[in-house]
PDB file of C-alpha atoms in Angstrom:
ATOM      1  CA  MET A   1      67.406 113.410  13.392  1.00 43.00           C
ATOM      2  CA  GLU A   2      70.360 112.733  10.998  1.00 46.00           C
ATOM      3  CA  LEU A   3      69.353 112.753   7.265  1.00 49.00           C
ATOM      4  CA  GLY A   4      71.387 111.475   4.774  1.00 49.00           C
ATOM      5  CA  GLY A   5      73.498 109.653   7.248  1.00 63.00           C
ATOM      6  CA  ARG A   6      72.906 105.673   5.632  1.00 83.00           C
ATOM      7  CA  TRP A   7      71.451 104.685   2.222  1.00 84.00           C
ATOM      8  CA  GLY A   8      71.299 101.071   0.343  1.00 88.00           C
ATOM      9  CA  LEU A   9      70.742 100.260  -2.644  1.00 90.00           C
ATOM     10  CA  LEU A  10      68.690  96.418  -2.906  1.00 88.00           C
ATOM     11  CA  PHE A  11      68.254  94.211  -6.152  1.00 92.00           C
ATOM     12  CA  GLN A  12      65.286  91.840  -6.019  1.00 92.00           C
ATOM     13  CA  LEU A  13      64.253  88.521  -7.556  1.00 96.00           C
ATOM     14  CA  SER A  14      61.444  86.231  -6.824  1.00 95.00           C
ATOM     15  CA  GLY A  15      58.783  84.170  -7.929  1.00 96.00           C
ATOM     16  CA  GLY A  16      55.942  81.486  -6.935  1.00 97.00           C
ATOM     17  CA  ALA A  17      52.353  81.107  -7.130  1.00 96.00           C
ATOM     18  CA  ALA A  18      50.360  83.795  -6.841  1.00 93.00           C
ATOM     19  CA  VAL A  19      46.303  83.673  -6.329  1.00 94.00           C
ATOM     20  CA  LEU A  20      44.879  85.817  -8.826  1.00 89.00           C
ATOM     21  CA  VAL A  21      41.120  87.268  -8.082  1.00 92.00           C
ATOM     22  CA  MET A  22      38.481  88.898 -10.078  1.00 87.00           C
ATOM     23  CA  GLY A  23      35.183  90.034 -10.374  1.00 92.00           C
ATOM     24  CA  THR A  24      32.806  89.520 -13.200  1.00 89.00           C
ATOM     25  CA  ASP A  25      29.685  90.645 -14.216  1.00 91.00           C
ATOM     26  CA  SER A  26      28.050  87.466 -15.658  1.00 91.00           C
ATOM     27  CA  LEU A  27      30.438  85.008 -13.350  1.00 91.00           C
ATOM     28  CA  GLY A  28      30.620  86.528 -10.036  1.00 92.00           C
ATOM     29  CA  SER A  29      33.973  86.343  -8.446  1.00 93.00           C
ATOM     30  CA  LEU A  30      36.605  84.119  -9.980  1.00 90.00           C
ATOM     31  CA  ALA A  31      39.697  83.179  -8.335  1.00 93.00           C
ATOM     32  CA  LYS A  32      43.044  80.988 -10.134  1.00 92.00           C
ATOM     33  CA  MET A  33      46.693  80.147  -8.846  1.00 95.00           C
ATOM     34  CA  LEU A  34      49.218  81.545 -11.247  1.00 94.00           C
ATOM     35  CA  PRO A  35      53.220  80.998 -11.609  1.00 96.00           C
ATOM     36  CA  TYR A  36      54.634  84.258 -11.562  1.00 95.00           C
ATOM     37  CA  VAL A  37      58.697  86.540 -11.516  1.00 97.00           C
ATOM     38  CA  ARG A  38      59.221  89.567  -9.822  1.00 95.00           C
ATOM     39  CA  SER A  39      61.927  91.572 -10.451  1.00 96.00           C
ATOM     40  CA  GLY A  40      62.784  95.045  -8.490  1.00 94.00           C
ATOM     41  CA  VAL A  41      65.261  97.397  -7.665  1.00 93.00           C
ATOM     42  CA  GLY A  42      65.144 100.072  -4.344  1.00 92.00           C
ATOM     43  CA  LEU A  43      66.763 102.517  -2.620  1.00 91.00           C
ATOM     44  CA  GLU A  44      66.868 103.428   1.125  1.00 89.00           C
ATOM     45  CA  LEU A  45      67.550 105.918   3.217  1.00 87.00           C
ATOM     46  CA  ALA A  46      68.028 106.055   7.012  1.00 85.00           C
ATOM     47  CA  LEU A  47      66.387 108.796   9.261  1.00 83.00           C
ATOM     48  CA  GLY A  48      67.868 107.677  12.287  1.00 78.00           C
ATOM     49  CA  ARG A  49      68.126 104.402  14.448  1.00 78.00           C
ATOM     50  CA  SER A  50      64.819 103.430  14.117  1.00 81.00           C
ATOM     51  CA  LEU A  51      63.006 105.283  11.121  1.00 84.00           C
ATOM     52  CA  GLY A  52      63.840 105.187   7.198  1.00 86.00           C
ATOM     53  CA  LEU A  53      62.152 105.286   3.946  1.00 88.00           C
ATOM     54  CA  GLY A  54      62.443 104.020   0.395  1.00 90.00           C
ATOM     55  CA  LEU A  55      61.473 103.660  -3.131  1.00 89.00           C
ATOM     56  CA  GLU A  56      61.623 100.503  -4.937  1.00 90.00           C
ATOM     57  CA  ALA A  57      60.323  99.953  -8.914  1.00 92.00           C
ATOM     58  CA  SER A  58      59.390  96.496  -9.519  1.00 93.00           C
ATOM     59  CA  TYR A  59      58.161  94.434 -12.837  1.00 95.00           C
ATOM     60  CA  GLU A  60      56.123  91.731 -12.460  1.00 94.00           C
ATOM     61  CA  VAL A  61      55.028  88.945 -15.062  1.00 95.00           C
ATOM     62  CA  TYR A  62      52.057  86.633 -14.339  1.00 94.00           C
ATOM     63  CA  PHE A  63      51.709  83.511 -16.545  1.00 94.00           C
ATOM     64  CA  GLU A  64      48.192  83.404 -17.601  1.00 88.00           C
ATOM     65  CA  SER A  65      48.228  80.901 -20.521  1.00 85.00           C
ATOM     66  CA  PRO A  66      47.633  82.118 -22.999  1.00 89.00           C
ATOM     67  CA  TYR A  67      48.457  85.556 -21.927  1.00 87.00           C
ATOM     68  CA  LEU A  68      51.093  87.330 -19.840  1.00 92.00           C
ATOM     69  CA  ILE A  69      49.962  89.894 -17.342  1.00 91.00           C
ATOM     70  CA  MET A  70      52.543  92.356 -16.893  1.00 94.00           C
ATOM     71  CA  GLY A  71      52.764  94.966 -15.041  1.00 93.00           C
ATOM     72  CA  SER A  72      55.086  97.601 -12.897  1.00 92.00           C
ATOM     73  CA  PRO A  73      53.871  99.125  -9.317  1.00 83.00           C
ATOM     74  CA  PRO A  74      56.048 101.854  -7.802  1.00 76.00           C
ATOM     75  CA  ALA A  75      56.415 101.454  -4.555  1.00 81.00           C
ATOM     76  CA  PHE A  76      57.362 103.909  -1.396  1.00 78.00           C
ATOM     77  CA  VAL A  77      57.948 102.042   1.886  1.00 72.00           C
TER      78      VAL A  77
END
C-alpha cells in the first residue's frame, strides 16, 4: 500500500430542490420542498489503486421564507 502517491483537491458548487422533514410535538411530521445552494472544498488522498480517503468541508443554505437555514457539515469520505 502506497501512502501519499496521489492526491487531489476538489471544489464543488451545487443547488436545486431539497426535501426538509421536521418532527413537531403538536403537528407530527411536516415535509416541505425548499431551494438550496451548497459550496465546498475537499482533499482526496489515494491509498492504492482502488482505495482512498477524503475530507470535505461544505456550507449549505436552505431558503425557507422568511428565514435562511444555514449549516456547515464536515465530512470524512
